[in-house]
GROMACS .gro file of C-alpha atoms in nm:
model
  455
    1MET     CA    1  -3.498   3.235  -1.651
    2THR     CA    2  -3.300   3.067  -1.374
    3LYS     CA    3  -3.018   3.262  -1.233
    4LEU     CA    4  -2.705   3.192  -1.028
    5PHE     CA    5  -2.788   3.206  -0.654
    6PRO     CA    6  -2.569   3.471  -0.459
    7ARG     CA    7  -2.285   3.237  -0.359
    8GLN     CA    8  -2.240   3.120  -0.716
    9VAL     CA    9  -2.217   3.477  -0.830
   10GLU     CA   10  -1.958   3.548  -0.561
   11VAL     CA   11  -1.738   3.256  -0.672
   12THR     CA   12  -1.773   3.359  -1.026
   13GLU     CA   13  -1.680   3.728  -0.974
   14THR     CA   14  -1.401   3.651  -0.723
   15THR     CA   15  -1.231   3.304  -0.803
   16LEU     CA   16  -1.328   3.250  -1.154
   17ALA     CA   17  -1.248   3.594  -1.254
   18LYS     CA   18  -0.908   3.591  -1.125
   19GLY     CA   19  -0.756   3.460  -1.440
   20ALA     CA   20  -0.609   3.151  -1.314
   21ARG     CA   21  -0.547   2.872  -1.557
   22TYR     CA   22  -0.641   2.619  -1.297
   23THR     CA   23  -0.945   2.640  -1.063
   24LEU     CA   24  -1.073   2.400  -0.808
   25ILE     CA   25  -1.424   2.432  -0.651
   26TYR     CA   26  -1.473   2.195  -0.347
   27GLY     CA   27  -1.730   2.159  -0.083
   28GLY     CA   28  -2.030   1.977   0.037
   29ALA     CA   29  -2.292   1.780  -0.172
   30ARG     CA   30  -2.552   1.982  -0.366
   31SER     CA   31  -2.373   2.304  -0.280
   32GLY     CA   32  -2.410   2.426  -0.651
   33LYS     CA   33  -2.034   2.339  -0.782
   34THR     CA   34  -2.149   2.150  -1.094
   35ALA     CA   35  -2.404   2.378  -1.207
   36LEU     CA   36  -2.163   2.673  -1.157
   37LEU     CA   37  -1.889   2.504  -1.366
   38CYS     CA   38  -2.129   2.395  -1.645
   39TYR     CA   39  -2.262   2.753  -1.675
   40ALA     CA   40  -1.909   2.883  -1.690
   41THR     CA   41  -1.802   2.639  -1.971
   42ALA     CA   42  -2.120   2.721  -2.147
   43CYS     CA   43  -2.050   3.099  -2.140
   44ARG     CA   44  -1.690   3.031  -2.260
   45ALA     CA   45  -1.844   2.839  -2.550
   46VAL     CA   46  -2.093   3.102  -2.643
   47ALA     CA   47  -1.828   3.378  -2.633
   48ALA     CA   48  -1.593   3.189  -2.868
   49PRO     CA   49  -1.758   3.042  -3.173
   50GLY     CA   50  -1.528   2.747  -3.297
   51SER     CA   51  -1.416   2.670  -2.949
   52ARG     CA   52  -1.407   2.309  -2.818
   53HIS     CA   53  -1.455   2.198  -2.452
   54LEU     CA   54  -1.442   1.881  -2.252
   55PHE     CA   55  -1.654   1.729  -1.958
   56LEU     CA   56  -1.485   1.443  -1.788
   57ARG     CA   57  -1.570   1.203  -1.518
   58LYS     CA   58  -1.451   0.846  -1.410
   59PHE     CA   59  -1.740   0.666  -1.571
   60ALA     CA   60  -1.883   0.756  -1.902
   61LYS     CA   61  -2.238   0.673  -1.811
   62SER     CA   62  -2.209   0.913  -1.520
   63ALA     CA   63  -2.067   1.184  -1.725
   64ARG     CA   64  -2.347   1.155  -1.987
   65ILE     CA   65  -2.644   1.126  -1.750
   66SER     CA   66  -2.533   1.325  -1.420
   67LEU     CA   67  -2.304   1.584  -1.568
   68ALA     CA   68  -2.432   1.629  -1.927
   69LYS     CA   69  -2.802   1.548  -1.951
   70ASP     CA   70  -2.906   1.629  -1.600
   71THR     CA   71  -2.699   1.943  -1.510
   72PHE     CA   72  -2.549   2.081  -1.834
   73GLU     CA   73  -2.880   2.071  -2.028
   74PHE     CA   74  -3.068   2.213  -1.746
   75VAL     CA   75  -2.824   2.510  -1.739
   76MET     CA   76  -2.860   2.562  -2.121
   77ARG     CA   77  -3.244   2.544  -2.102
   78THR     CA   78  -3.287   2.779  -1.786
   79MET     CA   79  -2.988   2.998  -1.784
   80LEU     CA   80  -2.921   3.046  -2.164
   81PRO     CA   81  -3.267   2.981  -2.297
   82GLY     CA   82  -3.203   3.172  -2.615
   83VAL     CA   83  -2.900   2.966  -2.718
   84PRO     CA   84  -2.982   2.644  -2.936
   85PHE     CA   85  -2.788   2.325  -2.847
   86LYS     CA   86  -2.798   1.973  -2.983
   87GLY     CA   87  -2.654   1.648  -2.848
   88HIS     CA   88  -2.490   1.408  -3.085
   89GLY     CA   89  -2.427   1.030  -3.059
   90GLY     CA   90  -2.791   0.914  -2.949
   91ARG     CA   91  -2.801   0.705  -2.637
   92ASN     CA   92  -2.438   0.708  -2.616
   93LEU     CA   93  -2.389   1.089  -2.606
   94ASP     CA   94  -2.053   1.211  -2.772
   95TYR     CA   95  -2.070   1.565  -2.761
   96TYR     CA   96  -2.304   1.884  -2.805
   97THR     CA   97  -2.291   2.153  -3.043
   98ILE     CA   98  -2.389   2.513  -2.955
   99ASP     CA   99  -2.527   2.703  -3.246
  100LEU     CA  100  -2.413   3.063  -3.259
  101GLY     CA  101  -2.575   3.152  -3.599
  102GLU     CA  102  -2.360   3.318  -3.869
  103THR     CA  103  -2.049   3.317  -3.644
  104GLY     CA  104  -2.043   2.932  -3.626
  105GLN     CA  105  -2.073   2.678  -3.354
  106SER     CA  106  -1.884   2.557  -3.049
  107GLU     CA  107  -1.865   2.193  -2.918
  108VAL     CA  108  -1.891   2.033  -2.578
  109TRP     CA  109  -1.752   1.695  -2.538
  110VAL     CA  110  -1.843   1.423  -2.280
  111LEU     CA  111  -1.594   1.168  -2.169
  112GLY     CA  112  -1.548   0.882  -1.903
  113ILE     CA  113  -1.197   0.759  -1.842
  114ASP     CA  114  -1.330   0.409  -1.837
  115ASP     CA  115  -1.454   0.439  -2.216
  116ALA     CA  116  -1.118   0.321  -2.338
  117ASP     CA  117  -1.244   0.298  -2.703
  118ARG     CA  118  -1.295   0.676  -2.720
  119PHE     CA  119  -1.036   0.805  -2.446
  120ASP     CA  120  -0.735   0.823  -2.658
  121LYS     CA  121  -0.949   0.933  -2.962
  122VAL     CA  122  -1.083   1.221  -2.787
  123LEU     CA  123  -0.781   1.327  -2.602
  124GLY     CA  124  -0.626   1.349  -2.957
  125MET     CA  125  -0.807   1.691  -2.980
  126GLU     CA  126  -0.716   2.015  -2.824
  127PHE     CA  127  -0.972   2.207  -2.602
  128ALA     CA  128  -1.028   2.553  -2.468
  129THR     CA  129  -1.195   2.426  -2.134
  130ILE     CA  130  -1.152   2.106  -1.964
  131TYR     CA  131  -1.391   2.039  -1.666
  132VAL     CA  132  -1.295   1.748  -1.436
  133ASN     CA  133  -1.608   1.652  -1.241
  134GLU     CA  134  -1.572   1.432  -0.907
  135ALA     CA  135  -1.193   1.466  -0.916
  136SER     CA  136  -1.182   1.241  -0.613
  137GLU     CA  137  -1.225   0.948  -0.840
  138ILE     CA  138  -0.967   1.090  -1.112
  139PRO     CA  139  -0.601   0.969  -1.083
  140TYR     CA  140  -0.343   1.247  -1.088
  141ASP     CA  141  -0.168   1.107  -1.383
  142VAL     CA  142  -0.507   1.133  -1.592
  143TYR     CA  143  -0.513   1.486  -1.482
  144SER     CA  144  -0.166   1.569  -1.596
  145ASP     CA  145  -0.245   1.413  -1.940
  146LEU     CA  146  -0.544   1.632  -1.973
  147ASP     CA  147  -0.335   1.930  -1.915
  148SER     CA  148  -0.152   1.853  -2.225
  149ARG     CA  149  -0.466   1.887  -2.421
  150LEU     CA  150  -0.567   2.226  -2.283
  151ALA     CA  151  -0.413   2.388  -2.591
  152GLN     CA  152  -0.680   2.531  -2.814
  153MET     CA  153  -0.649   2.880  -2.937
  154THR     CA  154  -0.977   3.028  -3.031
  155PRO     CA  155  -1.051   3.381  -3.150
  156CYS     CA  156  -1.274   3.576  -2.889
  157PRO     CA  157  -1.312   3.946  -2.935
  158ALA     CA  158  -1.427   3.986  -2.576
  159SER     CA  159  -1.120   3.846  -2.416
  160PRO     CA  160  -0.791   4.032  -2.370
  161GLY     CA  161  -0.563   3.970  -2.670
  162GLY     CA  162  -0.862   3.847  -2.880
  163VAL     CA  163  -0.821   3.483  -2.778
  164LEU     CA  164  -1.028   3.279  -2.531
  165PRO     CA  165  -0.793   3.190  -2.247
  166GLN     CA  166  -0.750   2.824  -2.157
  167ARG     CA  167  -0.918   2.701  -1.849
  168MET     CA  168  -0.915   2.381  -1.633
  169TYR     CA  169  -1.201   2.343  -1.387
  170VAL     CA  170  -1.204   2.082  -1.125
  171ASP     CA  171  -1.449   1.992  -0.849
  172LEU     CA  172  -1.514   1.728  -0.596
  173ASN     CA  173  -1.651   1.646  -0.236
  174PRO     CA  174  -1.318   1.668  -0.068
  175THR     CA  175  -1.150   1.348   0.059
  176SER     CA  176  -0.829   1.332   0.245
  177ARG     CA  177  -0.565   1.594   0.263
  178ASN     CA  178  -0.331   1.347   0.090
  179HIS     CA  179  -0.541   1.369  -0.227
  180TRP     CA  180  -0.368   1.543  -0.529
  181THR     CA  181  -0.619   1.818  -0.544
  182TYR     CA  182  -0.540   1.919  -0.180
  183LYS     CA  183  -0.156   1.906  -0.244
  184LEU     CA  184  -0.158   2.094  -0.574
  185PHE     CA  185  -0.444   2.360  -0.514
  186VAL     CA  186  -0.452   2.422  -0.144
  187GLU     CA  187  -0.080   2.360  -0.036
  188GLY     CA  188   0.061   2.455  -0.360
  189ILE     CA  189   0.296   2.161  -0.410
  190ASP     CA  190   0.348   1.909  -0.675
  191PRO     CA  191   0.171   1.584  -0.596
  192GLU     CA  192   0.444   1.370  -0.717
  193THR     CA  193   0.769   1.552  -0.633
  194THR     CA  194   0.640   1.756  -0.324
  195ALA     CA  195   0.822   2.060  -0.475
  196PRO     CA  196   0.639   2.387  -0.477
  197ILE     CA  197   0.456   2.470  -0.803
  198ARG     CA  198   0.641   2.725  -0.996
  199ASP     CA  199   0.374   2.989  -1.061
  200ARG     CA  200   0.110   2.989  -0.782
  201SER     CA  201  -0.095   3.269  -0.957
  202LYS     CA  202  -0.201   3.010  -1.216
  203TYR     CA  203  -0.403   2.818  -0.941
  204ALA     CA  204  -0.709   2.923  -0.760
  205ALA     CA  205  -0.942   2.734  -0.509
  206ASP     CA  206  -1.273   2.804  -0.342
  207LYS     CA  207  -1.505   2.619  -0.118
  208MET     CA  208  -1.891   2.597  -0.142
  209HIS     CA  209  -2.148   2.480   0.127
  210PRO     CA  210  -2.476   2.326   0.095
  211GLU     CA  211  -2.625   2.595   0.318
  212ASP     CA  212  -2.539   2.844   0.041
  213ASN     CA  213  -2.790   2.684  -0.189
  214PRO     CA  214  -3.135   2.838  -0.136
  215HIS     CA  215  -3.290   2.553  -0.338
  216LEU     CA  216  -3.217   2.307  -0.074
  217GLY     CA  217  -3.479   2.234   0.176
  218LYS     CA  218  -3.448   2.267   0.538
  219ASP     CA  219  -3.506   1.874   0.581
  220PHE     CA  220  -3.235   1.795   0.346
  221LEU     CA  221  -2.976   2.012   0.525
  222GLU     CA  222  -3.066   1.885   0.881
  223ALA     CA  223  -3.056   1.517   0.757
  224GLN     CA  224  -2.688   1.580   0.619
  225ALA     CA  225  -2.586   1.767   0.923
  226SER     CA  226  -2.700   1.464   1.141
  227LYS     CA  227  -2.484   1.200   0.971
  228GLY     CA  228  -2.187   1.032   1.101
  229PRO     CA  229  -1.863   1.246   1.142
  230ARG     CA  230  -1.686   1.098   0.830
  231HIS     CA  231  -1.999   1.161   0.601
  232ARG     CA  232  -2.072   1.503   0.764
  233LYS     CA  233  -1.720   1.626   0.724
  234ARG     CA  234  -1.697   1.536   0.337
  235PHE     CA  235  -2.051   1.584   0.219
  236PHE     CA  236  -2.196   1.855   0.442
  237GLU     CA  237  -1.897   2.062   0.576
  238GLY     CA  238  -1.702   1.995   0.246
  239GLU     CA  239  -1.357   1.989   0.443
  240TYR     CA  240  -1.064   1.781   0.350
  241ALA     CA  241  -0.988   1.510   0.634
  242GLU     CA  242  -0.675   1.424   0.770
  243ASP     CA  243  -0.569   1.051   0.772
  244VAL     CA  244  -0.609   0.908   1.111
  245ASP     CA  245  -0.302   0.842   1.317
  246GLY     CA  246  -0.234   0.473   1.356
  247ALA     CA  247  -0.472   0.366   1.084
  248LEU     CA  248  -0.418   0.034   0.911
  249TRP     CA  249  -0.391   0.212   0.583
  250SER     CA  250  -0.246   0.554   0.463
  251ARG     CA  251  -0.309   0.718   0.127
  252ASP     CA  252   0.062   0.646   0.027
  253MET     CA  253   0.002   0.286   0.049
  254ILE     CA  254  -0.261   0.294  -0.212
  255GLU     CA  255  -0.111   0.250  -0.568
  256TYR     CA  256  -0.334   0.289  -0.887
  257SER     CA  257  -0.312   0.140  -1.228
  258SER     CA  258  -0.081   0.368  -1.444
  259THR     CA  259  -0.330   0.305  -1.754
  260GLY     CA  260  -0.657   0.319  -1.574
  261GLU     CA  261  -0.731  -0.012  -1.715
  262GLN     CA  262  -0.754  -0.363  -1.562
  263PRO     CA  263  -0.441  -0.571  -1.623
  264PRO     CA  264  -0.484  -0.809  -1.919
  265ASN     CA  265  -0.338  -1.107  -1.745
  266LEU     CA  266  -0.597  -1.173  -1.468
  267ARG     CA  267  -0.638  -1.535  -1.396
  268ARG     CA  268  -0.891  -1.522  -1.136
  269VAL     CA  269  -1.168  -1.286  -1.038
  270VAL     CA  270  -1.383  -1.269  -0.744
  271VAL     CA  271  -1.682  -1.053  -0.615
  272ALA     CA  272  -1.708  -1.039  -0.232
  273ILE     CA  273  -2.035  -0.922  -0.045
  274ASP     CA  274  -2.044  -0.844   0.311
  275PRO     CA  275  -2.414  -0.821   0.384
  276ALA     CA  276  -2.569  -0.579   0.627
  277ILE     CA  277  -2.852  -0.695   0.853
  278SER     CA  278  -3.085  -0.424   0.793
  279SER     CA  279  -3.227  -0.228   0.500
  280LYS     CA  280  -3.317   0.086   0.701
  281PRO     CA  281  -3.202   0.431   0.556
  282GLN     CA  282  -2.957   0.462   0.852
  283ALA     CA  283  -2.846   0.093   0.838
  284ASP     CA  284  -2.499  -0.010   0.747
  285GLU     CA  285  -2.395  -0.056   0.379
  286HIS     CA  286  -2.378  -0.399   0.195
  287GLY     CA  287  -2.015  -0.414   0.103
  288ILE     CA  288  -1.980  -0.540  -0.268
  289ILE     CA  289  -1.622  -0.546  -0.415
  290ALA     CA  290  -1.483  -0.699  -0.732
  291ALA     CA  291  -1.112  -0.796  -0.724
  292GLY     CA  292  -0.871  -1.013  -0.937
  293ILE     CA  293  -0.519  -1.153  -0.924
  294ASP     CA  294  -0.265  -1.127  -1.204
  295ASP     CA  295   0.007  -1.399  -1.301
  296GLY     CA  296   0.268  -1.202  -1.083
  297GLY     CA  297   0.046  -1.259  -0.783
  298VAL     CA  298  -0.068  -0.896  -0.738
  299VAL     CA  299  -0.419  -0.843  -0.648
  300TRP     CA  300  -0.618  -0.567  -0.824
  301ILE     CA  301  -0.929  -0.400  -0.676
  302LEU     CA  302  -1.150  -0.360  -0.970
  303ASP     CA  303  -1.483  -0.227  -0.849
  304ASP     CA  304  -1.661  -0.099  -0.552
  305ALA     CA  305  -2.058  -0.135  -0.597
  306SER     CA  306  -2.129  -0.120  -0.219
  307MET     CA  307  -2.476   0.031  -0.140
  308ARG     CA  308  -2.743   0.064   0.106
  309GLY     CA  309  -3.107  -0.093   0.038
  310HIS     CA  310  -3.283  -0.401   0.056
  311PRO     CA  311  -3.079  -0.715   0.052
  312ALA     CA  312  -3.247  -0.845  -0.276
  313ASP     CA  313  -3.118  -0.533  -0.457
  314ALA     CA  314  -2.772  -0.597  -0.308
  315ALA     CA  315  -2.795  -0.936  -0.424
  316ARG     CA  316  -2.880  -0.829  -0.789
  317GLU     CA  317  -2.603  -0.565  -0.783
  318ALA     CA  318  -2.345  -0.832  -0.683
  319ILE     CA  319  -2.484  -1.068  -0.953
  320GLY     CA  320  -2.446  -0.794  -1.202
  321LEU     CA  321  -2.092  -0.736  -1.099
  322TYR     CA  322  -2.014  -1.109  -1.112
  323HIS     CA  323  -2.132  -1.154  -1.482
  324SER     CA  324  -1.976  -0.827  -1.587
  325TYR     CA  325  -1.626  -0.934  -1.487
  326ASP     CA  326  -1.711  -1.304  -1.571
  327ALA     CA  327  -1.607  -1.378  -1.215
  328ASP     CA  328  -1.491  -1.713  -1.085
  329ALA     CA  329  -1.658  -1.710  -0.752
  330LEU     CA  330  -1.905  -1.475  -0.540
  331VAL     CA  331  -1.751  -1.491  -0.181
  332VAL     CA  332  -2.035  -1.420   0.079
  333GLU     CA  333  -1.958  -1.341   0.446
  334GLY     CA  334  -2.182  -1.582   0.626
  335ASN     CA  335  -2.184  -1.465   0.982
  336GLN     CA  336  -2.451  -1.212   0.911
  337GLY     CA  337  -2.701  -1.466   0.786
  338GLY     CA  338  -2.517  -1.633   0.503
  339GLU     CA  339  -2.781  -1.875   0.427
  340TRP     CA  340  -3.050  -1.629   0.329
  341VAL     CA  341  -2.801  -1.405   0.151
  342THR     CA  342  -2.712  -1.714  -0.056
  343SER     CA  343  -3.082  -1.782  -0.110
  344LEU     CA  344  -3.133  -1.440  -0.221
  345ILE     CA  345  -2.850  -1.453  -0.464
  346ARG     CA  346  -2.981  -1.783  -0.612
  347THR     CA  347  -3.333  -1.626  -0.654
  348ALA     CA  348  -3.205  -1.302  -0.797
  349ASP     CA  349  -3.003  -1.495  -1.040
  350ILE     CA  350  -3.304  -1.646  -1.208
  351GLY     CA  351  -3.420  -1.306  -1.319
  352GLY     CA  352  -3.103  -1.259  -1.509
  353PRO     CA  353  -3.004  -1.382  -1.869
  354PRO     CA  354  -3.116  -1.735  -1.916
  355GLU     CA  355  -2.771  -1.861  -2.015
  356SER     CA  356  -2.642  -1.745  -1.676
  357HIS     CA  357  -2.889  -1.928  -1.463
  358GLY     CA  358  -2.732  -2.158  -1.210
  359THR     CA  359  -2.369  -2.067  -1.317
  360ILE     CA  360  -2.276  -1.853  -1.019
  361ASN     CA  361  -2.014  -2.024  -0.790
  362ILE     CA  362  -2.104  -1.911  -0.440
  363LYS     CA  363  -1.852  -1.960  -0.156
  364GLN     CA  364  -1.966  -1.889   0.198
  365VAL     CA  365  -1.677  -1.776   0.432
  366GLY     CA  366  -1.698  -1.740   0.807
  367ALA     CA  367  -1.533  -1.487   1.043
  368THR     CA  368  -1.339  -1.682   1.302
  369VAL     CA  369  -1.135  -1.374   1.413
  370GLY     CA  370  -1.231  -1.006   1.443
  371LYS     CA  371  -1.233  -0.751   1.182
  372ARG     CA  372  -0.905  -0.598   1.289
  373LEU     CA  373  -0.718  -0.930   1.271
  374ARG     CA  374  -0.863  -1.011   0.929
  375ALA     CA  375  -0.767  -0.651   0.806
  376GLU     CA  376  -0.404  -0.642   0.928
  377PRO     CA  377  -0.252  -0.904   0.695
  378VAL     CA  378  -0.418  -0.725   0.390
  379SER     CA  379  -0.288  -0.408   0.530
  380GLY     CA  380   0.069  -0.559   0.514
  381LEU     CA  381   0.018  -0.657   0.151
  382TYR     CA  382  -0.069  -0.310   0.056
  383ARG     CA  383   0.267  -0.189   0.217
  384ARG     CA  384   0.444  -0.447   0.005
  385ARG     CA  385   0.263  -0.333  -0.309
  386ARG     CA  386   0.084  -0.661  -0.339
  387VAL     CA  387  -0.256  -0.515  -0.364
  388LYS     CA  388  -0.338  -0.229  -0.612
  389HIS     CA  389  -0.637  -0.028  -0.702
  390VAL     CA  390  -0.745   0.017  -1.090
  391PHE     CA  391  -0.917   0.349  -1.020
  392PRO     CA  392  -0.953   0.558  -0.698
  393PHE     CA  393  -1.230   0.433  -0.490
  394PRO     CA  394  -1.283   0.736  -0.250
  395GLN     CA  395  -1.550   0.577  -0.008
  396LEU     CA  396  -1.349   0.259   0.026
  397GLU     CA  397  -1.031   0.436   0.070
  398ASP     CA  398  -1.176   0.680   0.322
  399GLN     CA  399  -1.296   0.372   0.522
  400MET     CA  400  -0.945   0.203   0.482
  401CYS     CA  401  -0.775   0.517   0.620
  402ALA     CA  402  -1.006   0.552   0.909
  403ILE     CA  403  -0.956   0.204   1.072
  404LYS     CA  404  -0.709   0.177   1.361
  405SER     CA  405  -0.602  -0.145   1.524
  406ASP     CA  406  -0.856  -0.070   1.795
  407PHE     CA  407  -1.145   0.004   1.591
  408GLU     CA  408  -1.472  -0.082   1.747
  409PRO     CA  409  -1.777  -0.035   1.526
  410ARG     CA  410  -2.015   0.016   1.812
  411SER     CA  411  -1.815   0.286   1.969
  412GLU     CA  412  -1.735   0.446   1.636
  413GLY     CA  413  -2.084   0.451   1.508
  414TRP     CA  414  -2.001   0.300   1.167
  415SER     CA  415  -1.891  -0.035   1.014
  416PRO     CA  416  -1.636  -0.053   0.754
  417ASP     CA  417  -1.848  -0.270   0.530
  418ARG     CA  418  -1.655  -0.177   0.197
  419VAL     CA  419  -1.330  -0.262   0.380
  420ASP     CA  420  -1.469  -0.599   0.494
  421ALA     CA  421  -1.591  -0.697   0.146
  422MET     CA  422  -1.240  -0.594   0.016
  423VAL     CA  423  -1.060  -0.813   0.276
  424TRP     CA  424  -1.268  -1.099   0.206
  425ALA     CA  425  -1.192  -1.076  -0.171
  426VAL     CA  426  -0.828  -1.030  -0.137
  427THR     CA  427  -0.804  -1.311   0.122
  428ASP     CA  428  -0.966  -1.550  -0.101
  429LEU     CA  429  -0.771  -1.474  -0.419
  430LEU     CA  430  -0.427  -1.514  -0.225
  431LYS     CA  431  -0.552  -1.827  -0.047
  432LEU     CA  432  -0.609  -1.996  -0.390
  433ALA     CA  433  -0.293  -1.840  -0.536
  434GLN     CA  434  -0.098  -2.022  -0.244
  435ARG     CA  435  -0.231  -2.372  -0.336
  436SER     CA  436  -0.047  -2.590  -0.563
  437ASP     CA  437  -0.360  -2.718  -0.734
  438ARG     CA  438  -0.467  -2.376  -0.878
  439VAL     CA  439  -0.833  -2.419  -1.007
  440SER     CA  440  -0.796  -2.167  -1.271
  441THR     CA  441  -0.551  -2.126  -1.553
  442ARG     CA  442  -0.773  -1.945  -1.794
  443ARG     CA  443  -0.678  -1.623  -1.975
  444PRO     CA  444  -0.906  -1.344  -2.018
  445ARG     CA  445  -1.045  -1.261  -2.363
  446PRO     CA  446  -0.926  -0.910  -2.505
  447GLY     CA  447  -1.107  -0.640  -2.322
  448GLN     CA  448  -1.295  -0.885  -2.094
  449TYR     CA  449  -1.223  -0.704  -1.786
  450ARG     CA  450  -1.268  -0.368  -1.912
  451LYS     CA  451  -1.525  -0.179  -1.688
  452ALA     CA  452  -1.878  -0.313  -1.779
  453ARG     CA  453  -2.081  -0.190  -1.493
  454VAL     CA  454  -2.122   0.195  -1.426
  455TRP     CA  455  -2.326   0.372  -1.177
   0.00000   0.00000   0.00000
């Protein structure tokens, strides 16, 4: 039988036992946050037959695979081996039942905010526990809506008052100090009004570190500790970062969709790829960004599929994004070997659906000015609210808020490939919008631009 390791026990006995209604656990990757909160939720479900609990992530597929099947099921099998549980919904897992014998059963629901068909339906229920996993990707207004569903009153003889207390659990690898989790849980202020929260005792926060996890090998820890400063601070040290003074972007310049959905009136969509010149593990990323422009001339960042790896894998990822969003063009930055990138895309497309062969419209673009000069006009568009994000994209936004006007990749030790791809996409969309002979006047089919590709 697997047990909590010492740091997980300490967090349980101190922070989780404080009785706070809202608890944030933040820290580095693989520090044990997810397993701990899955275990805490499972124990609550076992203690209160008839209770209902919710796991939520940005993407439904990630919620089902990473959170539910990989972690929650592992916790149930190894930490609560005598408790029967069963998943429902087949491949598209909807929820688990935990069988508590004659006393009844509890439910654990699994949801992604991109699953528009289920989102409103599931949030029509009341829950005793809501666990928000990877909250760096979750907008604050979604978190606020979830709070209104934390309302189930379930009998629990072991709890004071005979009712299971309601709990909201939140975790993340911390991003900027401008993120709502830092403002709410660490600074104790309302993220929207900046006013102090009324009852600080309802909020608790704790930090975990990968070095606390005895199940991680020395090689993994050394590899994470040797990463660049941005990666090390967030994924190893687990620290919230301050925005860089003089950066071209700041967090308050980034505005999100109020509904978490792509706008229905997108009249053109592009996928932009900024290729890396190497596929080595320490190489730069292939920046892959999808964006669209609406009838009002506002550009929406729809997706960030940036990745490290072989260029052929990046080409397939870009093609998948292109078809998922029924894009009008695939914009390829040509200075880093645009010809072979284009050739890879053509070759990879042959492996796709037969009806899609030869349909990709590839546009090669060349950099005649430096990264800073290309990025500055797009930064100005963000200031004027001409560019918005459908969801938070933490890694893209971290890069945006770390680039200064004198940014030099060689001296900084990293390249803003996600930002480069985003800049190419935004520039292409706005250049076309300024032309009088607009090439696309189509309207999307209902639901056409709903998130189709998930991690």
